[in-house]
mmCIF file of N, CA and C in Angstrom:
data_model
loop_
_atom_site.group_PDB
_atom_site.id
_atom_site.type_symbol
_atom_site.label_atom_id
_atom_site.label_comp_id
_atom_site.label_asym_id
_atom_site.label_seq_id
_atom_site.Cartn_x
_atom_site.Cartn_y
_atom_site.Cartn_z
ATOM 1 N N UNK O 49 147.388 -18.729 56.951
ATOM 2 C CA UNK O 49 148.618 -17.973 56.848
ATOM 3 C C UNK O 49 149.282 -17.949 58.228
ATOM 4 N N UNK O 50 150.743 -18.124 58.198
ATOM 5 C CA UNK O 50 151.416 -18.028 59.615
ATOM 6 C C UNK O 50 152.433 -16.905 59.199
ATOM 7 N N UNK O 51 152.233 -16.019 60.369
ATOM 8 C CA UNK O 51 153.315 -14.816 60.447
ATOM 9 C C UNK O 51 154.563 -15.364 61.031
ATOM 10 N N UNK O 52 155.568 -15.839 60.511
ATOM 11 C CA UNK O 52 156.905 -15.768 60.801
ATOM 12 C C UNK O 52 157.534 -14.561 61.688
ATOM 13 N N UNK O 53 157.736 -14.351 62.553
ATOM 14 C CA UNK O 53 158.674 -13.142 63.025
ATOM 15 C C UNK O 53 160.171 -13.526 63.053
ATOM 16 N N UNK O 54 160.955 -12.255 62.494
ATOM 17 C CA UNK O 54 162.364 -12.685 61.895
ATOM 18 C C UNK O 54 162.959 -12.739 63.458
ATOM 19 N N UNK O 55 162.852 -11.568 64.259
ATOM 20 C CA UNK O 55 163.305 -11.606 65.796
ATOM 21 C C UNK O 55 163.499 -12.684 66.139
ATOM 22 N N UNK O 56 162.174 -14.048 66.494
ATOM 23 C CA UNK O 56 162.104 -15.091 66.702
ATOM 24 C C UNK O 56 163.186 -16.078 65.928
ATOM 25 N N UNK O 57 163.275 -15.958 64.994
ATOM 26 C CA UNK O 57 164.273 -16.609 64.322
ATOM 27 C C UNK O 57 164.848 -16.828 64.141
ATOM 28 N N UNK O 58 165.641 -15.291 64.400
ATOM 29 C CA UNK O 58 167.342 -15.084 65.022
ATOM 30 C C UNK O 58 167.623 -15.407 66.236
ATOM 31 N N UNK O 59 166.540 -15.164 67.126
ATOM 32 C CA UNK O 59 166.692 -15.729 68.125
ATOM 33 C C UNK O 59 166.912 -17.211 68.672
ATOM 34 N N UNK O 60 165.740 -17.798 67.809
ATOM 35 C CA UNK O 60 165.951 -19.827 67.901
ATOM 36 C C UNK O 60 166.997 -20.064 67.447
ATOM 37 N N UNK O 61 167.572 -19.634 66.337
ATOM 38 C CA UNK O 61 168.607 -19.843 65.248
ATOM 39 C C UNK O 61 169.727 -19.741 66.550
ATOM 40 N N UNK O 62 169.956 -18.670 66.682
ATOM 41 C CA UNK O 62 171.296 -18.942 68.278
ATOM 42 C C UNK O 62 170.870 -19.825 69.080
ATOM 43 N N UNK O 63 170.393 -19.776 69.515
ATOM 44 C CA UNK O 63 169.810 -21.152 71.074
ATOM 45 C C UNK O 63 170.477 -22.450 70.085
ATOM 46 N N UNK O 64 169.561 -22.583 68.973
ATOM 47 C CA UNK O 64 169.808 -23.972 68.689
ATOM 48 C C UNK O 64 170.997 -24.464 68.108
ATOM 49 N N UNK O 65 171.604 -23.157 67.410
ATOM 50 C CA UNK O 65 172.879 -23.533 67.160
ATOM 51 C C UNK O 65 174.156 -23.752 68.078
ATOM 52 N N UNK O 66 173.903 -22.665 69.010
ATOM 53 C CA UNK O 66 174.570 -23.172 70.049
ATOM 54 C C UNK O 66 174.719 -24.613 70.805
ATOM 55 N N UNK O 67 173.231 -25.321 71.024
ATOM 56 C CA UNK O 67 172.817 -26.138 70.838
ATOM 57 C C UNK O 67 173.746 -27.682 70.181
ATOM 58 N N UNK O 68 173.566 -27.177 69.034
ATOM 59 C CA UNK O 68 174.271 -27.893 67.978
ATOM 60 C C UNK O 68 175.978 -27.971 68.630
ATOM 61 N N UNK O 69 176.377 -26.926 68.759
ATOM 62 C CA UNK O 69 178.053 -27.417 69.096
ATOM 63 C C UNK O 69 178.046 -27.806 69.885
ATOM 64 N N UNK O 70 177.219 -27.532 71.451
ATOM 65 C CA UNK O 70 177.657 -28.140 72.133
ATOM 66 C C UNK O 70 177.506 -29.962 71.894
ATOM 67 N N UNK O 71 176.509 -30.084 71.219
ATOM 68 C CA UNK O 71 176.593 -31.629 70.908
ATOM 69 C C UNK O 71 177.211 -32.139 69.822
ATOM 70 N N UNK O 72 177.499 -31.617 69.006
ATOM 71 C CA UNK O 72 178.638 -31.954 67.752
ATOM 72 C C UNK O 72 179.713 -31.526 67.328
ATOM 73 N N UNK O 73 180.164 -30.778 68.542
ATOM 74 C CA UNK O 73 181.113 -29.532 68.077
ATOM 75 C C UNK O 73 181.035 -28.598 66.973
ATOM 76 N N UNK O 74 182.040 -28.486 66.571
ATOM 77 C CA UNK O 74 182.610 -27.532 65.120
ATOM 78 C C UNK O 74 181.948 -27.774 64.004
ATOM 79 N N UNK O 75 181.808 -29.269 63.698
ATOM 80 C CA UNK O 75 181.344 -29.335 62.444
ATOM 81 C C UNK O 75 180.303 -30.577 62.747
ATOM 82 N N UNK O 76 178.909 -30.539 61.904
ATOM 83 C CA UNK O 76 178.301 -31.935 61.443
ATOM 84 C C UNK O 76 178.803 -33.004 60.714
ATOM 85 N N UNK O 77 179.001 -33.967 60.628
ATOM 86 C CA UNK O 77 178.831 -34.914 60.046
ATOM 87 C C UNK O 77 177.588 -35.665 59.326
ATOM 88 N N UNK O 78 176.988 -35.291 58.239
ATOM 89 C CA UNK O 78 175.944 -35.458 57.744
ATOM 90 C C UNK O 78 176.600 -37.032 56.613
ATOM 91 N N UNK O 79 176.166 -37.925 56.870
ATOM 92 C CA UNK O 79 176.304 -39.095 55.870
ATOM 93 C C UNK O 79 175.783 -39.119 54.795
ATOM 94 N N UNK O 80 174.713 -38.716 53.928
ATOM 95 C CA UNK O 80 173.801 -38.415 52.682
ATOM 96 C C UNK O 80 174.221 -36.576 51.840
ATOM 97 N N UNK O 81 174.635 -36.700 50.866
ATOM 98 C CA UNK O 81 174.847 -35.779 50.584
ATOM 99 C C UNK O 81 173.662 -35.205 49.293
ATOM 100 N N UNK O 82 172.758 -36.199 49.307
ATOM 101 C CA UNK O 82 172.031 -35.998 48.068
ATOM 102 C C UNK O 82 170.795 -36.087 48.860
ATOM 103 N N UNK O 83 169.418 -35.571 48.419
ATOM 104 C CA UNK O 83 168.222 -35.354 48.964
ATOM 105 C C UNK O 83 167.639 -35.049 48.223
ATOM 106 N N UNK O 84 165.928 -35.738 48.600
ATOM 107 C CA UNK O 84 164.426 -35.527 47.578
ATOM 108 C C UNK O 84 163.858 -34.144 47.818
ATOM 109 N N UNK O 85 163.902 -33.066 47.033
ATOM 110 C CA UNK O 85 163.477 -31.998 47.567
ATOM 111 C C UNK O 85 162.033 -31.786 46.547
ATOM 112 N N UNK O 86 161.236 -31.245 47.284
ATOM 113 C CA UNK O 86 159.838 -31.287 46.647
ATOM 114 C C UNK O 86 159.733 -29.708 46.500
ATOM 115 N N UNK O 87 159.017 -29.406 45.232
ATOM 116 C CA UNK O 87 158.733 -27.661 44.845
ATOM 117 C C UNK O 87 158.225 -26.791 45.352
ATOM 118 N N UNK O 88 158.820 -25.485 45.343
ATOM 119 C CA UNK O 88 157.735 -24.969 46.990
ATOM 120 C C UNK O 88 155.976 -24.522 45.990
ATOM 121 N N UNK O 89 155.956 -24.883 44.974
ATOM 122 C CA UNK O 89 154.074 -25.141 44.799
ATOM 123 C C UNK O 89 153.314 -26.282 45.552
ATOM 124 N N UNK O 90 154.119 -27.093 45.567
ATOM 125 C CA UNK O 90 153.576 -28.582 46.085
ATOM 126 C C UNK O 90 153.981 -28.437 47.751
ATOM 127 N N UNK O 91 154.906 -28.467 48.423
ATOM 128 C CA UNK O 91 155.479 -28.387 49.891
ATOM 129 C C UNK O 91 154.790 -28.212 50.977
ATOM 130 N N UNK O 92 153.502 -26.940 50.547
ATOM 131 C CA UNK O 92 153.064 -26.466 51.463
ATOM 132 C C UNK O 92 151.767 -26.892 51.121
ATOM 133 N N UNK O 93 151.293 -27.380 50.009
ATOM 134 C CA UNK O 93 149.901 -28.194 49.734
ATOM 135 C C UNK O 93 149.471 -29.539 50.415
ATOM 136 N N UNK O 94 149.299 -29.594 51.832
ATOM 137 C CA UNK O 94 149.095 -30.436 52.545
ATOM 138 C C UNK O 94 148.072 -32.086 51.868
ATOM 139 N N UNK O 95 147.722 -31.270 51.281
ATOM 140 C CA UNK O 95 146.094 -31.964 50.764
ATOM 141 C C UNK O 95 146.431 -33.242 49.541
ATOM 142 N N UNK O 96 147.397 -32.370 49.150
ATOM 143 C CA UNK O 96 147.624 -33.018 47.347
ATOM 144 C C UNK O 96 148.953 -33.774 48.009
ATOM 145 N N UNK O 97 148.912 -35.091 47.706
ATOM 146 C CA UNK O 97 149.990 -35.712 47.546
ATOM 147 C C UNK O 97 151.341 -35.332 45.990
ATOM 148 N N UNK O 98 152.438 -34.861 46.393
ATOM 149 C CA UNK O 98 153.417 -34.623 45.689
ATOM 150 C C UNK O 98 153.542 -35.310 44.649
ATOM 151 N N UNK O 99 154.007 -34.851 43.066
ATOM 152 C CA UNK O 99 153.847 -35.676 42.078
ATOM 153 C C UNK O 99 155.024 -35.169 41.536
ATOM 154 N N UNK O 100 155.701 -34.710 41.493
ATOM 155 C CA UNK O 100 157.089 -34.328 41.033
ATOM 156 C C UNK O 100 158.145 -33.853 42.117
ATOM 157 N N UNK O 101 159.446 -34.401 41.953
ATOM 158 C CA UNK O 101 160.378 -34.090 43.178
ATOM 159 C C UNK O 101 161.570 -34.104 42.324
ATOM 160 N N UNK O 102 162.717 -33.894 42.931
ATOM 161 C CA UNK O 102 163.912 -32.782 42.503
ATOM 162 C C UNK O 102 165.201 -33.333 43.327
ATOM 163 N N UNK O 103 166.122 -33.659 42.949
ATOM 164 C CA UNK O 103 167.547 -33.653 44.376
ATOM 165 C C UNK O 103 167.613 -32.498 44.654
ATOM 166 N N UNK O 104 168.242 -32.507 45.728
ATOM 167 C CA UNK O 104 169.031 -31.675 46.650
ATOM 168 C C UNK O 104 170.311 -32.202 46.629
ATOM 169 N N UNK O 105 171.323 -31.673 46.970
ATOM 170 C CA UNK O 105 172.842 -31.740 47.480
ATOM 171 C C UNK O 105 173.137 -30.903 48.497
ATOM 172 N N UNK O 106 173.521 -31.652 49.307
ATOM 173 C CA UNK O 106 173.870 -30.622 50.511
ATOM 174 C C UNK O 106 175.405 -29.876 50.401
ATOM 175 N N UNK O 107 176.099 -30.788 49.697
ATOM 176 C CA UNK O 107 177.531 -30.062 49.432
ATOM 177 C C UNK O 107 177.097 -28.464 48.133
ATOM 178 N N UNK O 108 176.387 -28.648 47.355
ATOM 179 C CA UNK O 108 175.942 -27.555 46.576
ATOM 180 C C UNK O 108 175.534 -26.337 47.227
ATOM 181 N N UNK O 109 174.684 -26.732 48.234
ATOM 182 C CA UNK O 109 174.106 -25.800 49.195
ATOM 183 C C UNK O 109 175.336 -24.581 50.257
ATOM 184 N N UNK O 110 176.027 -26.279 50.724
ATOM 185 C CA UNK O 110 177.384 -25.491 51.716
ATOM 186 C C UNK O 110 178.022 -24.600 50.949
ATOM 187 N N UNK O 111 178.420 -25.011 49.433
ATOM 188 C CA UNK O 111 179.058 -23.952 48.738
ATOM 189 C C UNK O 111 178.683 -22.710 48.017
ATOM 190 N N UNK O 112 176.936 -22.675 47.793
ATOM 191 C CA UNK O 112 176.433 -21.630 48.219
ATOM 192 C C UNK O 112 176.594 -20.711 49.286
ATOM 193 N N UNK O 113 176.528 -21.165 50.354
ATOM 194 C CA UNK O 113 176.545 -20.295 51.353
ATOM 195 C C UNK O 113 178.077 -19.701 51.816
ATOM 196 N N UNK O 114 179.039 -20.672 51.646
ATOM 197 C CA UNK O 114 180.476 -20.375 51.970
ATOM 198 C C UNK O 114 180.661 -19.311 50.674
ATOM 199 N N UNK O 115 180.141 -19.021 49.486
ATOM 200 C CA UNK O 115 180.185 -17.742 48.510
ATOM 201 C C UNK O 115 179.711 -16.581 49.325
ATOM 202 N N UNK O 116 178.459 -16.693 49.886
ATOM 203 C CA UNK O 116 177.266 -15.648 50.633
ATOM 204 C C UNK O 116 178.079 -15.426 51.555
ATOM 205 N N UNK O 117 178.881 -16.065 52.455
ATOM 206 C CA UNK O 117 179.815 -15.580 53.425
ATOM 207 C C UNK O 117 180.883 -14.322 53.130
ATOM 208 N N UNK O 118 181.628 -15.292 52.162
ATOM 209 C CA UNK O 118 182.887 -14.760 51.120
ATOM 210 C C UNK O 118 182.341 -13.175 50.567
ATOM 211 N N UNK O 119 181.065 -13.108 50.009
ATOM 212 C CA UNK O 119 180.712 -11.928 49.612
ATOM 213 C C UNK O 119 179.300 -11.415 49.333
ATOM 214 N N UNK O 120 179.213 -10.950 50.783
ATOM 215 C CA UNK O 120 177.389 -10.706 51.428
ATOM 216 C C UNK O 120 176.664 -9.893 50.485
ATOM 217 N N UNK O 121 177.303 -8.916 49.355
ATOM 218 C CA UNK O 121 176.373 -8.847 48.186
ATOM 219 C C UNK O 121 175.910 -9.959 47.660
ATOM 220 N N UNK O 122 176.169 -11.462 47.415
ATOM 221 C CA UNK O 122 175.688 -12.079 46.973
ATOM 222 C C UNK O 122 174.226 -13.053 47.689
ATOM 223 N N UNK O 123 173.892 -12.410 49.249
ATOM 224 C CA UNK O 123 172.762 -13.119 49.480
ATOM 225 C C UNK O 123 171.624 -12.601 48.969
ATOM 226 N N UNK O 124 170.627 -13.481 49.197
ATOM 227 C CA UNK O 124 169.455 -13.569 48.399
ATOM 228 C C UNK O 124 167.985 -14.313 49.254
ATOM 229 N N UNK O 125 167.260 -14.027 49.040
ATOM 230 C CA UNK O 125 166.131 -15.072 49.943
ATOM 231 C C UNK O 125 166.437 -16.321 49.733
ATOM 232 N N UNK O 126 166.157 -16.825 48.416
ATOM 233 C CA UNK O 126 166.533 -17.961 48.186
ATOM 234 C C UNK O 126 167.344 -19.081 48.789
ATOM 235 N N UNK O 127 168.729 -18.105 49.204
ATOM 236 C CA UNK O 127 170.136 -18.531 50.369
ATOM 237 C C UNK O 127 169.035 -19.496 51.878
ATOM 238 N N UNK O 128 168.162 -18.473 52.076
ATOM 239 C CA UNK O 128 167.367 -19.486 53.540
ATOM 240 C C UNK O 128 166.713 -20.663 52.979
ATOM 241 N N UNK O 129 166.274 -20.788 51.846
ATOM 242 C CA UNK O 129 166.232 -22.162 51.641
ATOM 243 C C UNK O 129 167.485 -23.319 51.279
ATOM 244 N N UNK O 130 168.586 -22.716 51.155
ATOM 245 C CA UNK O 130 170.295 -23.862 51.002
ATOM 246 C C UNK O 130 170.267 -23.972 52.984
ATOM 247 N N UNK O 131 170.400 -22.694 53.483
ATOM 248 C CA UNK O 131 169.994 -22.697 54.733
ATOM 249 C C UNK O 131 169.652 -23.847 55.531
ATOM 250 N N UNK O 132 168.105 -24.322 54.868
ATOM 251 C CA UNK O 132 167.035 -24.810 55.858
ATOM 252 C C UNK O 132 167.602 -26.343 55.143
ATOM 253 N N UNK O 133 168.242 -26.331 54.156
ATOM 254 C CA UNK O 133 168.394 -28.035 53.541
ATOM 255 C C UNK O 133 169.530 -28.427 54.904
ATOM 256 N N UNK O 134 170.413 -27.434 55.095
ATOM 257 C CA UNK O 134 171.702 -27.616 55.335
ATOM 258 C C UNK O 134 171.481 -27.888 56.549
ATOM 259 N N UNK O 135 170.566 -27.192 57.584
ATOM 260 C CA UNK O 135 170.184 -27.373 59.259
ATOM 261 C C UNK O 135 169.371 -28.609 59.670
ATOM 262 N N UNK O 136 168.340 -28.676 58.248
ATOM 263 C CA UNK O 136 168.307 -29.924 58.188
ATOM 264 C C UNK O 136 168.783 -31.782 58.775
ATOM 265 N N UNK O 137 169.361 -31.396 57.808
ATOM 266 C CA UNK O 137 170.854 -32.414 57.103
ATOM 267 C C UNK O 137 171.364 -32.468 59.029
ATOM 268 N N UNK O 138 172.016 -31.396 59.112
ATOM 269 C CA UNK O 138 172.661 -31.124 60.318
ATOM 270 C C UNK O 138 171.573 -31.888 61.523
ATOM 271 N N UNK O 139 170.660 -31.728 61.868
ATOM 272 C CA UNK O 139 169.829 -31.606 63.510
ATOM 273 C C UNK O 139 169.160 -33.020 62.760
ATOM 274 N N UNK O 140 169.386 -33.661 61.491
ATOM 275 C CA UNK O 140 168.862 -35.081 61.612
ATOM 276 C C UNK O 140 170.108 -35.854 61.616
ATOM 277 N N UNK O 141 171.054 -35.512 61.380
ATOM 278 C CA UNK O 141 172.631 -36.105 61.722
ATOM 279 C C UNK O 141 172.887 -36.498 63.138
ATOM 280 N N UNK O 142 172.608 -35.070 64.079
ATOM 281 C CA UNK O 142 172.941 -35.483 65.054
ATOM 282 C C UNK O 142 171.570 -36.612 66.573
ATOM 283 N N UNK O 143 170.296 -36.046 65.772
ATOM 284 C CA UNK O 143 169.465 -36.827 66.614
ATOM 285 C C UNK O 143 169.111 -38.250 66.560
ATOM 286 N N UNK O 144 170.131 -38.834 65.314
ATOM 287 C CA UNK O 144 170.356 -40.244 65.428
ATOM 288 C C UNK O 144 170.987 -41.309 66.102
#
């Protein structure tokens, strides 16, 4: 088990985003808008090779979150995983 601390998180989350503009500015440019996303039963099962997988869309995700913006009753845990597709997408865009 790994304890996540949220402090830490918010904290990396600024550094690196900051991060991020200064090397890409305003916006990413992500070229792939579609992605293999694997189930979080399987994800974290190091051991077992994955036997079922799923797309992703990263434009689905952005428009998730541009709602969660629009109207913060609507976040949810769930939202940090559109999140983590989307930063993703983003920090492998630009380290190419």
């Amino acid at each position: 088990m790994t304890r996540v601390p949220v402090a830490l998180l918010r904290r990396a989350s600024d550094l690196l985003l900051n991060h991020l503009e200064s090397v890409a500015g305003e916006s990413v440019v992500v070229d792939a808008d579609f992605f293999w996303s694997i189930g979080p039963e399987q994800t974290f099962d190091a051991f077992v090779e994955p036997s079922s997988f799923t797309v992703g869309q990263l434009s689905e995700c952005l428009e998730h979150l541009e709602r969660i913006v629009d109207d913060p009753s609507r976040a949810t845990s769930f939202a940090l995983v559109w999140l983590s597709d989307l930063l993703r997408g983003a920090g492998q865009a630009v380290i190419r």
